[in-house]
Amino acid sequence: MRGAGRLLATGALLASVAACGGSNVDPAQLLRDAKRSIDSAPSVHFTLTSTNVTGAGPLITGGQGDAHRPNSFAGSLSVVASGFTVTVDVVSVGGVFYARTPLGSGGFAKTDPATYGFGDPGQLLDPNRGLSSLLAACTSPANMDGDRLNGEQLTEVGCSIPGALVAALLTSADSSQAVQATVGVDSSTHELRRVVLVGPFFDKTHSSTFTVVLDKYGENVSITPPAG
């Protein structure tokens, strides 16, 4: 009976380790699974936060929105410019970017997203230039401790991503520097849930952090150019 008890205890311990993301999962395969989850989703909701933000600006401090395949996005971004924080409503459809700020005339206007310090969010689901392309470019992937997010168990992978790729999608003050990433994948579905990026986004000598959380895969989303 003692042997059986020890066996049960050992099994419980192994199950506990696996539940905490400590199982020996192939990190490269997990990244491929996560990329596949994004590339097969017709739409996804995302939330963006940033920390340790410093620099001349404009600076992205947060945002949220919906991306729809192949190249549409609608949402809002918090941007610091000239010392003031403003919420910029944005819509991107087919490579045309529209923005509306509280200081404007009240309507949307065509503009360049670089004006606000970021890339075109309509590319978010592009398999070659969007978020999943960063996963494909990860070098030296390694297993990390697991985590929980909104009640879901995450398996996490750490890796390094070329700064130029991140600069094209988000922003960078020095695209020659690599960006360190922690990729969180739902342990049961292998859907991408969170990407934490650390790099010189706003200042060449100072690292900031972007955290992108994704959910609501495949929800019915319709995005059209703003009226007028």
mmCIF file of C-alpha atoms in Angstrom:
data_model
loop_
_atom_site.group_PDB
_atom_site.id
_atom_site.type_symbol
_atom_site.label_atom_id
_atom_site.label_comp_id
_atom_site.label_asym_id
_atom_site.label_seq_id
_atom_site.Cartn_x
_atom_site.Cartn_y
_atom_site.Cartn_z
ATOM 1 C CA MET A 1 0.000 0.000 0.000
ATOM 2 C CA ARG A 2 2.917 2.319 0.740
ATOM 3 C CA GLY A 3 4.240 1.788 -2.773
ATOM 4 C CA ALA A 4 0.826 2.485 -4.260
ATOM 5 C CA GLY A 5 0.529 5.622 -2.168
ATOM 6 C CA ARG A 6 3.902 6.859 -3.329
ATOM 7 C CA LEU A 7 2.951 6.102 -6.929
ATOM 8 C CA LEU A 8 -0.270 8.104 -6.605
ATOM 9 C CA ALA A 9 1.587 10.962 -4.965
ATOM 10 C CA THR A 10 4.163 10.979 -7.760
ATOM 11 C CA GLY A 11 1.420 10.981 -10.374
ATOM 12 C CA ALA A 12 -0.314 13.892 -8.678
ATOM 13 C CA LEU A 13 2.956 15.826 -8.566
ATOM 14 C CA LEU A 14 3.602 15.255 -12.277
ATOM 15 C CA ALA A 15 0.060 16.321 -13.114
ATOM 16 C CA SER A 16 0.518 19.453 -11.047
ATOM 17 C CA VAL A 17 3.767 20.301 -12.841
ATOM 18 C CA ALA A 18 2.122 19.781 -16.230
ATOM 19 C CA ALA A 19 -0.859 21.959 -15.248
ATOM 20 C CA CYS A 20 1.516 24.777 -14.337
ATOM 21 C CA GLY A 21 3.091 24.751 -17.791
ATOM 22 C CA GLY A 22 6.173 22.915 -16.632
ATOM 23 C CA SER A 23 5.837 19.971 -19.045
ATOM 24 C CA ASN A 24 8.592 19.490 -21.600
ATOM 25 C CA VAL A 25 6.748 20.884 -24.627
ATOM 26 C CA ASP A 26 8.764 21.503 -27.798
ATOM 27 C CA PRO A 27 8.887 25.332 -27.822
ATOM 28 C CA ALA A 28 9.409 25.573 -31.582
ATOM 29 C CA GLN A 29 6.354 23.391 -32.223
ATOM 30 C CA LEU A 30 4.311 25.438 -29.772
ATOM 31 C CA LEU A 31 5.187 28.616 -31.693
ATOM 32 C CA ARG A 32 4.152 26.944 -34.944
ATOM 33 C CA ASP A 33 0.843 25.924 -33.366
ATOM 34 C CA ALA A 34 0.283 29.455 -32.081
ATOM 35 C CA LYS A 35 1.006 30.933 -35.525
ATOM 36 C CA ARG A 36 -1.428 28.471 -37.080
ATOM 37 C CA SER A 37 -4.141 29.519 -34.611
ATOM 38 C CA ILE A 38 -3.821 33.156 -35.686
ATOM 39 C CA ASP A 39 -3.491 32.414 -39.402
ATOM 40 C CA SER A 40 -6.681 30.333 -39.405
ATOM 41 C CA ALA A 41 -8.801 32.844 -37.440
ATOM 42 C CA PRO A 42 -11.149 35.057 -39.485
ATOM 43 C CA SER A 43 -11.091 37.664 -36.714
ATOM 44 C CA VAL A 44 -9.631 38.321 -33.286
ATOM 45 C CA HIS A 45 -9.945 40.929 -30.531
ATOM 46 C CA PHE A 46 -6.805 42.435 -29.079
ATOM 47 C CA THR A 47 -5.838 44.578 -26.095
ATOM 48 C CA LEU A 48 -2.539 46.457 -26.012
ATOM 49 C CA THR A 49 -0.787 47.857 -22.942
ATOM 50 C CA SER A 50 2.660 49.366 -22.535
ATOM 51 C CA THR A 51 4.947 50.111 -19.595
ATOM 52 C CA ASN A 52 8.219 51.982 -19.005
ATOM 53 C CA VAL A 53 7.241 54.348 -21.789
ATOM 54 C CA THR A 54 9.574 57.277 -22.274
ATOM 55 C CA GLY A 55 10.747 59.357 -25.207
ATOM 56 C CA ALA A 56 9.923 62.351 -27.351
ATOM 57 C CA GLY A 57 6.702 60.891 -28.702
ATOM 58 C CA PRO A 58 4.239 60.212 -30.041
ATOM 59 C CA LEU A 59 4.045 57.298 -27.592
ATOM 60 C CA ILE A 60 1.537 54.435 -27.603
ATOM 61 C CA THR A 61 0.331 53.705 -24.086
ATOM 62 C CA GLY A 62 -2.547 51.323 -24.802
ATOM 63 C CA GLY A 63 -5.368 50.334 -27.077
ATOM 64 C CA GLN A 64 -7.972 47.804 -28.027
ATOM 65 C CA GLY A 65 -9.832 46.722 -31.123
ATOM 66 C CA ASP A 66 -10.900 44.035 -33.563
ATOM 67 C CA ALA A 67 -8.911 42.742 -36.515
ATOM 68 C CA HIS A 68 -10.642 41.042 -39.434
ATOM 69 C CA ARG A 69 -9.014 39.071 -42.201
ATOM 70 C CA PRO A 70 -7.502 39.931 -44.568
ATOM 71 C CA ASN A 71 -6.545 43.527 -43.738
ATOM 72 C CA SER A 72 -9.131 45.377 -41.634
ATOM 73 C CA PHE A 73 -9.001 46.828 -38.152
ATOM 74 C CA ALA A 74 -11.230 49.022 -35.981
ATOM 75 C CA GLY A 75 -10.553 50.226 -32.469
ATOM 76 C CA SER A 76 -8.901 52.940 -30.407
ATOM 77 C CA LEU A 77 -5.386 53.718 -29.239
ATOM 78 C CA SER A 78 -4.109 55.864 -26.385
ATOM 79 C CA VAL A 79 -1.289 58.097 -27.586
ATOM 80 C CA VAL A 80 0.866 60.614 -25.727
ATOM 81 C CA ALA A 81 1.865 63.566 -27.903
ATOM 82 C CA SER A 82 3.401 66.860 -26.731
ATOM 83 C CA GLY A 83 2.755 65.814 -23.137
ATOM 84 C CA PHE A 84 -0.965 65.179 -23.642
ATOM 85 C CA THR A 85 -2.709 61.809 -23.701
ATOM 86 C CA VAL A 86 -5.377 61.475 -26.375
ATOM 87 C CA THR A 87 -7.590 58.614 -27.502
ATOM 88 C CA VAL A 88 -7.367 58.096 -31.233
ATOM 89 C CA ASP A 89 -10.198 56.158 -32.879
ATOM 90 C CA VAL A 90 -8.782 54.273 -35.836
ATOM 91 C CA VAL A 91 -10.098 52.269 -38.785
ATOM 92 C CA SER A 92 -7.933 50.566 -41.379
ATOM 93 C CA VAL A 93 -9.398 48.849 -44.439
ATOM 94 C CA GLY A 94 -7.421 47.563 -47.413
ATOM 95 C CA GLY A 95 -4.316 49.542 -46.567
ATOM 96 C CA VAL A 96 -6.150 52.862 -46.102
ATOM 97 C CA PHE A 97 -5.847 54.224 -42.570
ATOM 98 C CA TYR A 98 -8.354 56.587 -40.957
ATOM 99 C CA ALA A 99 -8.076 58.346 -37.607
ATOM 100 C CA ARG A 100 -10.279 60.558 -35.448
ATOM 101 C CA THR A 101 -8.989 62.528 -32.473
ATOM 102 C CA PRO A 102 -10.803 64.624 -29.849
ATOM 103 C CA LEU A 103 -8.970 67.665 -31.203
ATOM 104 C CA GLY A 104 -10.208 67.181 -34.760
ATOM 105 C CA SER A 105 -13.382 68.188 -36.523
ATOM 106 C CA GLY A 106 -15.270 65.169 -35.191
ATOM 107 C CA GLY A 107 -14.942 62.998 -38.276
ATOM 108 C CA PHE A 108 -12.411 60.486 -39.528
ATOM 109 C CA ALA A 109 -9.622 61.579 -41.852
ATOM 110 C CA LYS A 110 -7.245 59.565 -44.004
ATOM 111 C CA THR A 111 -3.724 59.727 -42.646
ATOM 112 C CA ASP A 112 -0.492 57.808 -42.165
ATOM 113 C CA PRO A 113 -0.397 55.666 -38.992
ATOM 114 C CA ALA A 114 3.259 56.666 -38.552
ATOM 115 C CA THR A 115 1.900 60.111 -37.622
ATOM 116 C CA TYR A 116 0.797 58.523 -34.359
ATOM 117 C CA GLY A 117 3.911 56.428 -33.905
ATOM 118 C CA PHE A 118 2.817 52.958 -35.033
ATOM 119 C CA GLY A 119 2.428 50.721 -38.070
ATOM 120 C CA ASP A 120 -0.790 49.940 -39.922
ATOM 121 C CA PRO A 121 -2.966 47.844 -37.553
ATOM 122 C CA GLY A 122 -4.770 46.446 -40.596
ATOM 123 C CA GLN A 123 -1.721 44.184 -41.005
ATOM 124 C CA LEU A 124 -2.286 42.495 -37.647
ATOM 125 C CA LEU A 125 -3.615 39.251 -39.201
ATOM 126 C CA ASP A 126 -1.332 39.240 -42.246
ATOM 127 C CA PRO A 127 0.541 35.899 -42.052
ATOM 128 C CA ASN A 128 3.662 37.437 -43.603
ATOM 129 C CA ARG A 129 3.757 40.870 -41.932
ATOM 130 C CA GLY A 130 1.414 40.617 -38.949
ATOM 131 C CA LEU A 131 1.649 39.333 -35.420
ATOM 132 C CA SER A 132 2.031 35.673 -36.406
ATOM 133 C CA SER A 133 5.041 36.532 -38.576
ATOM 134 C CA LEU A 134 6.875 37.546 -35.409
ATOM 135 C CA LEU A 135 6.365 34.037 -34.026
ATOM 136 C CA ALA A 136 7.847 32.516 -37.182
ATOM 137 C CA ALA A 137 10.898 34.777 -36.797
ATOM 138 C CA CYS A 138 11.572 33.802 -33.170
ATOM 139 C CA THR A 139 15.125 32.594 -32.573
ATOM 140 C CA SER A 140 16.386 30.401 -29.722
ATOM 141 C CA PRO A 141 12.915 29.515 -28.407
ATOM 142 C CA ALA A 142 12.944 28.106 -24.888
ATOM 143 C CA ASN A 143 10.345 26.849 -22.434
ATOM 144 C CA MET A 144 9.473 29.202 -19.586
ATOM 145 C CA ASP A 145 7.363 28.897 -16.450
ATOM 146 C CA GLY A 146 3.646 28.773 -17.174
ATOM 147 C CA ASP A 147 1.126 31.399 -16.112
ATOM 148 C CA ARG A 148 -2.626 31.922 -15.887
ATOM 149 C CA LEU A 149 -4.581 34.570 -17.771
ATOM 150 C CA ASN A 150 -8.313 35.128 -17.268
ATOM 151 C CA GLY A 151 -8.684 31.647 -15.850
ATOM 152 C CA GLU A 152 -6.802 29.918 -18.675
ATOM 153 C CA GLN A 153 -3.549 28.041 -18.180
ATOM 154 C CA LEU A 154 -0.778 29.338 -20.434
ATOM 155 C CA THR A 155 2.314 27.551 -21.641
ATOM 156 C CA GLU A 156 4.991 30.162 -22.301
ATOM 157 C CA VAL A 157 7.948 30.339 -24.651
ATOM 158 C CA GLY A 158 10.750 32.884 -24.569
ATOM 159 C CA CYS A 159 12.597 33.930 -27.721
ATOM 160 C CA SER A 160 14.287 36.778 -29.577
ATOM 161 C CA ILE A 161 12.765 38.589 -32.593
ATOM 162 C CA PRO A 162 14.596 40.806 -35.130
ATOM 163 C CA GLY A 163 13.868 44.437 -34.296
ATOM 164 C CA ALA A 164 13.127 45.386 -37.906
ATOM 165 C CA LEU A 165 10.098 43.079 -38.016
ATOM 166 C CA VAL A 166 8.664 44.521 -34.802
ATOM 167 C CA ALA A 167 9.341 48.057 -36.039
ATOM 168 C CA ALA A 168 7.309 47.438 -39.191
ATOM 169 C CA LEU A 169 4.293 46.190 -37.232
ATOM 170 C CA LEU A 170 4.472 48.394 -34.127
ATOM 171 C CA THR A 171 7.343 50.833 -33.686
ATOM 172 C CA SER A 172 11.031 51.041 -32.721
ATOM 173 C CA ALA A 173 13.608 53.720 -31.976
ATOM 174 C CA ASP A 174 16.394 51.344 -33.046
ATOM 175 C CA SER A 175 15.321 48.510 -35.320
ATOM 176 C CA SER A 176 18.854 47.070 -35.307
ATOM 177 C CA GLN A 177 18.298 45.848 -31.747
ATOM 178 C CA ALA A 178 16.546 42.524 -31.204
ATOM 179 C CA VAL A 179 13.315 42.416 -29.214
ATOM 180 C CA GLN A 180 12.853 39.901 -26.403
ATOM 181 C CA ALA A 181 9.500 38.105 -26.444
ATOM 182 C CA THR A 182 7.478 35.936 -24.092
ATOM 183 C CA VAL A 183 4.735 34.090 -25.971
ATOM 184 C CA GLY A 184 1.800 32.722 -23.960
ATOM 185 C CA VAL A 185 -0.246 29.938 -25.560
ATOM 186 C CA ASP A 186 -3.425 28.355 -24.203
ATOM 187 C CA SER A 187 -2.240 24.989 -22.907
ATOM 188 C CA SER A 188 -5.303 23.092 -24.113
ATOM 189 C CA THR A 189 -6.134 24.723 -27.467
ATOM 190 C CA HIS A 190 -2.691 26.128 -28.393
ATOM 191 C CA GLU A 191 -4.349 29.413 -29.324
ATOM 192 C CA LEU A 192 -2.096 32.437 -28.982
ATOM 193 C CA ARG A 193 -3.226 34.423 -25.947
ATOM 194 C CA ARG A 194 -0.469 36.857 -25.043
ATOM 195 C CA VAL A 195 2.736 38.274 -26.452
ATOM 196 C CA VAL A 196 5.024 40.375 -24.251
ATOM 197 C CA LEU A 197 7.660 42.338 -26.178
ATOM 198 C CA VAL A 198 10.588 44.152 -24.553
ATOM 199 C CA GLY A 199 12.772 46.440 -26.632
ATOM 200 C CA PRO A 200 13.858 50.016 -27.493
ATOM 201 C CA PHE A 201 10.476 51.038 -28.879
ATOM 202 C CA PHE A 202 10.616 54.747 -28.042
ATOM 203 C CA ASP A 203 14.197 55.355 -26.901
ATOM 204 C CA LYS A 204 17.381 53.700 -28.214
ATOM 205 C CA THR A 205 18.859 53.439 -24.722
ATOM 206 C CA HIS A 206 15.725 52.567 -22.762
ATOM 207 C CA SER A 207 13.619 49.414 -23.019
ATOM 208 C CA SER A 208 9.834 49.562 -22.919
ATOM 209 C CA THR A 209 7.303 46.742 -22.826
ATOM 210 C CA PHE A 210 4.348 46.030 -25.092
ATOM 211 C CA THR A 211 1.831 43.415 -23.975
ATOM 212 C CA VAL A 212 -0.688 42.171 -26.542
ATOM 213 C CA VAL A 213 -3.575 39.989 -25.321
ATOM 214 C CA LEU A 214 -5.769 38.194 -27.870
ATOM 215 C CA ASP A 215 -9.191 36.639 -27.426
ATOM 216 C CA LYS A 216 -12.631 36.294 -29.070
ATOM 217 C CA TYR A 217 -11.259 34.253 -31.952
ATOM 218 C CA GLY A 218 -13.615 34.031 -34.929
ATOM 219 C CA GLU A 219 -16.365 36.320 -33.638
ATOM 220 C CA ASN A 220 -18.612 37.952 -36.223
ATOM 221 C CA VAL A 221 -16.902 41.267 -37.003
ATOM 222 C CA SER A 222 -17.738 43.697 -39.805
ATOM 223 C CA ILE A 223 -15.370 46.588 -40.536
ATOM 224 C CA THR A 224 -16.055 49.177 -43.239
ATOM 225 C CA PRO A 225 -14.452 52.515 -44.143
ATOM 226 C CA PRO A 226 -15.897 55.463 -42.180
ATOM 227 C CA ALA A 227 -18.705 57.368 -43.834
ATOM 228 C CA GLY A 228 -17.560 60.469 -45.664
#
